Amino acid sequence: MSDPIEKNFNLGGSVEKALAGDFELKPISVISEAWQLTMRNFLTFSPAVILLIAIQAAIFIVALKLQIGDLSAILVMFQDPESLQPGIFQSIFVANFSYEVVAAPIYAGVALMAMSHAAGLRTETRHITKGLPFMMPVILVTMLNLLSQAIAGALLPFLSLYLSLAFSNAVLLVCEKRLTPVKALWTSMRAVNKRIFSIAVIYLVTMFAFVAGMMLYGLGLVIAVPFFFHAKGIIYRNMFGIRLQVVATQQDAPKQETEQDEHIDESDDDNTPPTSGTPRGGSNTFDA
């Protein structure tokens, strides 16, 4: 017989500390750790990132084709600016909005994987689907985020940039802290305001990484995108913390000896203890 013992703890900050500004967020440290995590998990994380990019690109192309029909019109636009059609930019905006919203659960899964790396857990490519259980709230929070940025951008472009930073933790708050979309956006904004400069510097570096990746014919995105997600995961860990769960299984052995196996999993809402001899997840394995 085995009597599983579960203990939850928080790695990093907490929502309360984040809202009070009681956390450290040094850009150099975050960037350095994000780079180390990117290199350490390159082979296991890259397939998920490539899959995310492929899904987003496919959705973008389909959404754009449904609106303008012949995609060659975009190439003609660059070759002959005078042939520019007024509705082309609106079509691109709608296509961009579509891929971000539709692919939001997959994006959330990749973000959760990077967050788990920041907690020292291993992940597998199949974990890209970990955002699917939160499909509706993730899609809703993404829509609210994009609409807010679009409205703000129509008034002041700088305000749209601010909102992109302010709401940057909302998706993870929905998935990891189980907050409602509106509360996640509000909580993220309040916490980001405490360290807005540091966060802006970190994301500015990731933007430069994206530019460098594009200059390498897009091949550099295989490193730039994981680097971005790892930076996001570290920021989230330091600000809001990551709930972890230690599951210890105590088994009776001959001569009344006791053996214990500890397994660290990311905390979830399932309070059902694992069956005897079958711990949830492997040691140091992400299992949202």
mmCIF file of C-alpha atoms in Angstrom:
data_model
loop_
_atom_site.group_PDB
_atom_site.id
_atom_site.type_symbol
_atom_site.label_atom_id
_atom_site.label_comp_id
_atom_site.label_asym_id
_atom_site.label_seq_id
_atom_site.Cartn_x
_atom_site.Cartn_y
_atom_site.Cartn_z
ATOM 1 C CA MET A 1 0.000 0.000 0.000
ATOM 2 C CA SER A 2 1.128 3.571 -0.565
ATOM 3 C CA ASP A 3 0.035 6.812 1.014
ATOM 4 C CA PRO A 4 0.789 9.694 -1.354
ATOM 5 C CA ILE A 5 1.779 12.924 0.334
ATOM 6 C CA GLU A 6 1.234 16.120 -1.637
ATOM 7 C CA LYS A 7 2.692 19.500 -0.826
ATOM 8 C CA ASN A 8 2.177 22.678 -2.833
ATOM 9 C CA PHE A 9 4.597 25.568 -2.868
ATOM 10 C CA ASN A 10 5.232 28.691 -4.900
ATOM 11 C CA LEU A 11 8.466 29.200 -6.826
ATOM 12 C CA GLY A 12 9.405 32.850 -7.248
ATOM 13 C CA GLY A 13 6.988 35.668 -6.528
ATOM 14 C CA SER A 14 3.259 35.731 -5.950
ATOM 15 C CA VAL A 15 0.277 37.734 -7.111
ATOM 16 C CA GLU A 16 0.270 39.683 -3.860
ATOM 17 C CA LYS A 17 3.982 40.492 -4.116
ATOM 18 C CA ALA A 18 3.635 41.404 -7.775
ATOM 19 C CA LEU A 19 0.854 43.884 -7.076
ATOM 20 C CA ALA A 20 2.884 45.364 -4.231
ATOM 21 C CA GLY A 21 6.006 45.629 -6.386
ATOM 22 C CA ASP A 22 7.874 43.298 -4.032
ATOM 23 C CA PHE A 23 9.962 41.432 -6.605
ATOM 24 C CA GLU A 24 13.275 41.729 -8.427
ATOM 25 C CA LEU A 25 13.489 41.999 -12.179
ATOM 26 C CA LYS A 26 16.988 42.811 -13.365
ATOM 27 C CA PRO A 27 17.131 42.971 -17.181
ATOM 28 C CA ILE A 28 20.672 41.617 -17.463
ATOM 29 C CA SER A 29 19.911 38.645 -15.209
ATOM 30 C CA VAL A 30 16.666 37.848 -17.019
ATOM 31 C CA ILE A 31 18.255 38.101 -20.466
ATOM 32 C CA SER A 32 21.210 35.960 -19.405
ATOM 33 C CA GLU A 33 18.994 33.261 -17.903
ATOM 34 C CA ALA A 34 16.659 33.331 -20.904
ATOM 35 C CA TRP A 35 19.602 32.735 -23.217
ATOM 36 C CA GLN A 36 20.850 29.848 -21.076
ATOM 37 C CA LEU A 37 17.405 28.241 -21.042
ATOM 38 C CA THR A 38 17.131 28.690 -24.805
ATOM 39 C CA MET A 39 20.417 26.899 -25.403
ATOM 40 C CA ARG A 40 19.720 24.203 -22.804
ATOM 41 C CA ASN A 41 16.294 23.334 -24.197
ATOM 42 C CA PHE A 42 17.004 24.067 -27.853
ATOM 43 C CA LEU A 43 16.531 20.552 -29.224
ATOM 44 C CA THR A 44 13.416 19.760 -27.203
ATOM 45 C CA PHE A 45 11.727 23.169 -27.400
ATOM 46 C CA SER A 46 12.449 24.113 -31.019
ATOM 47 C CA PRO A 47 9.976 21.610 -32.556
ATOM 48 C CA ALA A 48 7.127 23.154 -30.547
ATOM 49 C CA VAL A 49 8.183 26.656 -31.596
ATOM 50 C CA ILE A 50 8.433 25.656 -35.259
ATOM 51 C CA LEU A 51 5.007 24.035 -35.035
ATOM 52 C CA LEU A 52 3.552 27.215 -33.522
ATOM 53 C CA ILE A 53 5.054 29.374 -36.285
ATOM 54 C CA ALA A 54 3.757 26.985 -38.950
ATOM 55 C CA ILE A 55 0.231 27.012 -37.503
ATOM 56 C CA GLN A 56 0.193 30.800 -37.227
ATOM 57 C CA ALA A 57 1.519 31.203 -40.773
ATOM 58 C CA ALA A 58 -1.080 28.791 -42.161
ATOM 59 C CA ILE A 59 -3.937 30.609 -40.420
ATOM 60 C CA PHE A 60 -2.625 33.979 -41.613
ATOM 61 C CA ILE A 61 -2.373 32.835 -45.238
ATOM 62 C CA VAL A 62 -5.826 31.237 -45.223
ATOM 63 C CA ALA A 63 -7.421 34.304 -43.607
ATOM 64 C CA LEU A 64 -5.703 36.608 -46.089
ATOM 65 C CA LYS A 65 -6.638 34.473 -49.080
ATOM 66 C CA LEU A 66 -10.286 34.411 -48.031
ATOM 67 C CA GLN A 67 -10.312 38.208 -48.173
ATOM 68 C CA ILE A 68 -8.240 39.161 -51.219
ATOM 69 C CA GLY A 69 -8.334 35.925 -53.189
ATOM 70 C CA ASP A 70 -5.100 36.180 -55.155
ATOM 71 C CA LEU A 71 -2.134 36.540 -52.798
ATOM 72 C CA SER A 72 0.038 37.754 -55.669
ATOM 73 C CA ALA A 73 -1.700 41.116 -55.264
ATOM 74 C CA ILE A 74 0.498 41.719 -52.231
ATOM 75 C CA LEU A 75 3.661 41.180 -54.277
ATOM 76 C CA VAL A 76 2.343 43.502 -56.964
ATOM 77 C CA MET A 77 1.717 46.108 -54.280
ATOM 78 C CA PHE A 78 5.408 46.151 -53.358
ATOM 79 C CA GLN A 79 6.519 46.200 -56.990
ATOM 80 C CA ASP A 80 4.082 48.906 -58.029
ATOM 81 C CA PRO A 81 2.956 51.105 -55.106
ATOM 82 C CA GLU A 82 0.535 52.950 -57.401
ATOM 83 C CA SER A 83 -1.552 49.784 -57.705
ATOM 84 C CA LEU A 84 -2.122 49.769 -53.958
ATOM 85 C CA GLN A 85 -5.701 48.958 -53.030
ATOM 86 C CA PRO A 86 -7.150 50.779 -49.999
ATOM 87 C CA GLY A 87 -8.506 47.599 -48.435
ATOM 88 C CA ILE A 88 -5.261 45.623 -48.523
ATOM 89 C CA PHE A 89 -4.042 46.874 -45.157
ATOM 90 C CA GLN A 90 -7.391 46.137 -43.570
ATOM 91 C CA SER A 91 -7.185 42.593 -44.939
ATOM 92 C CA ILE A 92 -3.710 42.155 -43.477
ATOM 93 C CA PHE A 93 -4.919 43.479 -40.121
ATOM 94 C CA VAL A 94 -7.847 41.049 -40.069
ATOM 95 C CA ALA A 95 -5.576 38.149 -41.050
ATOM 96 C CA ASN A 96 -3.130 39.093 -38.304
ATOM 97 C CA PHE A 97 -5.964 39.324 -35.784
ATOM 98 C CA SER A 98 -7.289 35.944 -36.933
ATOM 99 C CA TYR A 99 -4.057 34.008 -36.526
ATOM 100 C CA GLU A 100 -3.359 35.488 -33.099
ATOM 101 C CA VAL A 101 -6.829 34.623 -31.819
ATOM 102 C CA VAL A 102 -7.230 31.191 -33.420
ATOM 103 C CA ALA A 103 -3.718 30.053 -32.504
ATOM 104 C CA ALA A 104 -3.924 31.543 -28.997
ATOM 105 C CA PRO A 105 -4.328 28.159 -27.200
ATOM 106 C CA ILE A 106 -1.231 26.803 -28.975
ATOM 107 C CA TYR A 107 0.623 30.007 -28.113
ATOM 108 C CA ALA A 108 -0.434 29.498 -24.493
ATOM 109 C CA GLY A 109 0.901 25.938 -24.580
ATOM 110 C CA VAL A 110 4.310 27.114 -25.781
ATOM 111 C CA ALA A 111 4.321 29.866 -23.141
ATOM 112 C CA LEU A 112 3.538 27.283 -20.449
ATOM 113 C CA MET A 113 6.410 25.124 -21.673
ATOM 114 C CA ALA A 114 8.843 28.042 -21.447
ATOM 115 C CA MET A 115 7.489 28.918 -18.005
ATOM 116 C CA SER A 116 8.147 25.331 -16.938
ATOM 117 C CA HIS A 117 11.738 25.596 -18.157
ATOM 118 C CA ALA A 118 12.078 28.652 -15.923
ATOM 119 C CA ALA A 119 10.951 26.430 -13.044
ATOM 120 C CA GLY A 120 13.559 23.786 -13.881
ATOM 121 C CA LEU A 121 11.100 21.302 -15.387
ATOM 122 C CA ARG A 122 11.506 19.314 -18.575
ATOM 123 C CA THR A 123 8.988 19.466 -21.404
ATOM 124 C CA GLU A 124 8.139 17.524 -24.530
ATOM 125 C CA THR A 125 6.737 18.653 -27.864
ATOM 126 C CA ARG A 126 3.339 17.151 -27.041
ATOM 127 C CA HIS A 127 3.012 19.660 -24.201
ATOM 128 C CA ILE A 128 2.218 22.295 -26.811
ATOM 129 C CA THR A 129 -1.409 21.222 -26.316
ATOM 130 C CA LYS A 130 -1.398 22.173 -22.618
ATOM 131 C CA GLY A 131 -3.141 25.430 -23.485
ATOM 132 C CA LEU A 132 -6.139 23.710 -25.088
ATOM 133 C CA PRO A 133 -8.006 23.102 -21.788
ATOM 134 C CA PHE A 134 -8.046 26.895 -21.385
ATOM 135 C CA MET A 135 -9.154 27.515 -24.966
ATOM 136 C CA MET A 136 -12.108 29.829 -24.359
ATOM 137 C CA PRO A 137 -10.583 32.075 -21.662
ATOM 138 C CA VAL A 138 -7.289 32.258 -23.575
ATOM 139 C CA ILE A 139 -9.044 33.230 -26.802
ATOM 140 C CA LEU A 140 -11.142 35.780 -24.928
ATOM 141 C CA VAL A 141 -8.178 37.359 -23.149
ATOM 142 C CA THR A 142 -6.284 37.490 -26.460
ATOM 143 C CA MET A 143 -9.212 39.187 -28.197
ATOM 144 C CA LEU A 144 -9.577 41.751 -25.418
ATOM 145 C CA ASN A 145 -5.847 42.399 -25.524
ATOM 146 C CA LEU A 146 -5.737 42.898 -29.293
ATOM 147 C CA LEU A 147 -8.874 45.030 -29.395
ATOM 148 C CA SER A 148 -7.557 47.235 -26.600
ATOM 149 C CA GLN A 149 -4.285 47.709 -28.455
ATOM 150 C CA ALA A 150 -6.087 48.461 -31.718
ATOM 151 C CA ILE A 151 -8.308 51.097 -30.119
ATOM 152 C CA ALA A 152 -5.395 52.612 -28.212
ATOM 153 C CA GLY A 153 -3.249 52.593 -31.353
ATOM 154 C CA ALA A 154 -5.892 54.573 -33.208
ATOM 155 C CA LEU A 155 -5.606 57.255 -30.539
ATOM 156 C CA LEU A 156 -1.927 57.146 -29.612
ATOM 157 C CA PRO A 157 0.560 54.623 -31.063
ATOM 158 C CA PHE A 158 2.633 54.821 -27.895
ATOM 159 C CA LEU A 159 -0.385 53.790 -25.824
ATOM 160 C CA SER A 160 -0.761 50.623 -27.890
ATOM 161 C CA LEU A 161 2.870 49.740 -27.204
ATOM 162 C CA TYR A 162 2.315 50.286 -23.496
ATOM 163 C CA LEU A 163 -0.699 47.974 -23.455
ATOM 164 C CA SER A 164 1.272 45.241 -25.216
ATOM 165 C CA LEU A 165 3.695 45.339 -22.281
ATOM 166 C CA ALA A 166 1.027 45.811 -19.626
ATOM 167 C CA PHE A 167 -0.982 42.779 -20.764
ATOM 168 C CA SER A 168 2.032 40.562 -21.512
ATOM 169 C CA ASN A 169 1.402 38.255 -18.540
ATOM 170 C CA ALA A 170 -2.352 37.881 -18.996
ATOM 171 C CA VAL A 171 -2.312 34.563 -20.885
ATOM 172 C CA LEU A 172 -0.128 32.857 -18.282
ATOM 173 C CA LEU A 173 -2.247 34.278 -15.468
ATOM 174 C CA VAL A 174 -5.315 32.717 -17.080
ATOM 175 C CA CYS A 175 -3.644 29.317 -17.475
ATOM 176 C CA GLU A 176 -1.442 29.092 -14.397
ATOM 177 C CA LYS A 177 -3.380 31.136 -11.828
ATOM 178 C CA ARG A 178 -6.823 30.383 -13.314
ATOM 179 C CA LEU A 179 -7.822 34.056 -13.326
ATOM 180 C CA THR A 180 -10.700 35.294 -15.445
ATOM 181 C CA PRO A 181 -9.675 37.135 -18.643
ATOM 182 C CA VAL A 182 -10.603 40.592 -17.364
ATOM 183 C CA LYS A 183 -8.968 40.017 -13.985
ATOM 184 C CA ALA A 184 -5.855 38.616 -15.677
ATOM 185 C CA LEU A 185 -5.510 41.726 -17.840
ATOM 186 C CA TRP A 186 -6.053 44.038 -14.878
ATOM 187 C CA THR A 187 -3.648 42.106 -12.632
ATOM 188 C CA SER A 188 -0.974 42.008 -15.322
ATOM 189 C CA MET A 189 -1.259 45.750 -15.928
ATOM 190 C CA ARG A 190 -1.030 46.659 -12.250
ATOM 191 C CA ALA A 191 2.004 44.431 -11.714
ATOM 192 C CA VAL A 192 3.833 45.521 -14.867
ATOM 193 C CA ASN A 193 3.444 49.159 -13.854
ATOM 194 C CA LYS A 194 5.680 48.423 -10.863
ATOM 195 C CA ARG A 195 8.634 47.544 -13.129
ATOM 196 C CA ILE A 196 7.623 48.969 -16.493
ATOM 197 C CA PHE A 197 11.126 50.174 -17.378
ATOM 198 C CA SER A 198 12.843 46.851 -16.668
ATOM 199 C CA ILE A 199 10.197 44.914 -18.582
ATOM 200 C CA ALA A 200 10.447 47.323 -21.522
ATOM 201 C CA VAL A 201 14.223 46.821 -21.671
ATOM 202 C CA ILE A 202 13.866 43.029 -21.638
ATOM 203 C CA TYR A 203 11.299 42.977 -24.426
ATOM 204 C CA LEU A 204 13.329 45.510 -26.400
ATOM 205 C CA VAL A 205 16.210 43.029 -26.403
ATOM 206 C CA THR A 206 13.875 40.253 -27.561
ATOM 207 C CA MET A 207 12.674 42.548 -30.353
ATOM 208 C CA PHE A 208 16.263 43.045 -31.500
ATOM 209 C CA ALA A 209 16.618 39.261 -31.449
ATOM 210 C CA PHE A 210 13.585 38.992 -33.743
ATOM 211 C CA VAL A 211 15.079 41.543 -36.143
ATOM 212 C CA ALA A 212 18.389 39.682 -36.174
ATOM 213 C CA GLY A 213 16.532 36.430 -36.778
ATOM 214 C CA MET A 214 14.674 37.902 -39.749
ATOM 215 C CA MET A 215 17.921 39.206 -41.218
ATOM 216 C CA LEU A 216 19.153 35.619 -41.339
ATOM 217 C CA TYR A 217 16.385 34.782 -43.825
ATOM 218 C CA GLY A 218 14.100 33.929 -40.932
ATOM 219 C CA LEU A 219 16.235 31.010 -39.791
ATOM 220 C CA GLY A 220 17.299 32.908 -36.698
ATOM 221 C CA LEU A 221 13.716 32.869 -35.461
ATOM 222 C CA VAL A 222 14.329 29.307 -34.292
ATOM 223 C CA ILE A 223 16.451 30.889 -31.569
ATOM 224 C CA ALA A 224 14.769 34.296 -31.264
ATOM 225 C CA VAL A 225 11.277 32.928 -30.593
ATOM 226 C CA PRO A 226 12.336 30.499 -27.812
ATOM 227 C CA PHE A 227 14.437 33.309 -26.337
ATOM 228 C CA PHE A 228 11.337 35.520 -26.247
ATOM 229 C CA PHE A 229 9.205 32.845 -24.586
ATOM 230 C CA HIS A 230 11.862 32.040 -21.996
ATOM 231 C CA ALA A 231 12.218 35.725 -21.132
ATOM 232 C CA LYS A 232 8.436 35.862 -20.720
ATOM 233 C CA GLY A 233 8.495 32.782 -18.481
ATOM 234 C CA ILE A 234 11.245 34.188 -16.259
ATOM 235 C CA ILE A 235 9.435 37.507 -15.915
ATOM 236 C CA TYR A 236 6.271 35.668 -14.927
ATOM 237 C CA ARG A 237 8.113 33.480 -12.407
ATOM 238 C CA ASN A 238 9.814 36.427 -10.732
ATOM 239 C CA MET A 239 6.631 38.478 -10.610
ATOM 240 C CA PHE A 240 3.781 36.062 -9.941
ATOM 241 C CA GLY A 241 5.519 32.821 -9.036
ATOM 242 C CA ILE A 242 4.850 29.316 -10.333
ATOM 243 C CA ARG A 243 2.807 26.850 -8.333
ATOM 244 C CA LEU A 244 4.590 23.532 -7.974
ATOM 245 C CA GLN A 245 3.558 20.336 -6.290
ATOM 246 C CA VAL A 246 5.743 17.729 -4.628
ATOM 247 C CA VAL A 247 4.188 14.266 -4.617
ATOM 248 C CA ALA A 248 5.883 11.800 -2.264
ATOM 249 C CA THR A 249 4.830 8.143 -2.358
ATOM 250 C CA GLN A 250 5.546 6.182 0.810
ATOM 251 C CA GLN A 251 5.566 2.404 0.314
ATOM 252 C CA ASP A 252 5.732 -0.400 2.848
ATOM 253 C CA ALA A 253 8.693 -2.697 2.276
ATOM 254 C CA PRO A 254 9.883 -5.924 3.961
ATOM 255 C CA LYS A 255 11.415 -5.464 7.405
ATOM 256 C CA GLN A 256 9.223 -2.361 7.833
ATOM 257 C CA GLU A 257 11.576 -0.242 5.725
ATOM 258 C CA THR A 258 10.154 2.786 3.953
ATOM 259 C CA GLU A 259 11.082 4.086 0.533
ATOM 260 C CA GLN A 260 10.142 7.489 -0.796
ATOM 261 C CA ASP A 261 10.084 8.761 -4.340
ATOM 262 C CA GLU A 262 9.575 12.454 -4.936
ATOM 263 C CA HIS A 263 8.151 13.767 -8.143
ATOM 264 C CA ILE A 264 7.794 17.437 -8.965
ATOM 265 C CA ASP A 265 4.861 18.421 -11.134
ATOM 266 C CA GLU A 266 3.327 21.754 -11.961
ATOM 267 C CA SER A 267 0.306 22.191 -9.723
ATOM 268 C CA ASP A 268 -3.139 21.665 -11.208
ATOM 269 C CA ASP A 269 -6.678 21.568 -9.932
ATOM 270 C CA ASP A 270 -6.844 17.778 -9.828
ATOM 271 C CA ASN A 271 -6.920 16.827 -6.147
ATOM 272 C CA THR A 272 -7.199 13.102 -6.841
ATOM 273 C CA PRO A 273 -4.064 11.366 -5.553
ATOM 274 C CA PRO A 274 -2.203 9.084 -7.953
ATOM 275 C CA THR A 275 -2.774 5.375 -7.726
ATOM 276 C CA SER A 276 -0.292 3.193 -5.912
ATOM 277 C CA GLY A 277 2.968 2.921 -7.779
ATOM 278 C CA THR A 278 1.839 5.361 -10.475
ATOM 279 C CA PRO A 279 3.015 8.880 -9.676
ATOM 280 C CA ARG A 280 1.783 11.721 -11.863
ATOM 281 C CA GLY A 281 4.457 12.637 -14.373
ATOM 282 C CA GLY A 282 8.120 11.830 -14.220
ATOM 283 C CA SER A 283 10.703 13.459 -12.036
ATOM 284 C CA ASN A 284 11.180 17.099 -12.990
ATOM 285 C CA THR A 285 8.672 16.715 -15.817
ATOM 286 C CA PHE A 286 6.171 19.412 -16.745
ATOM 287 C CA ASP A 287 2.614 18.203 -16.206
ATOM 288 C CA ALA A 288 0.160 21.097 -16.150
#
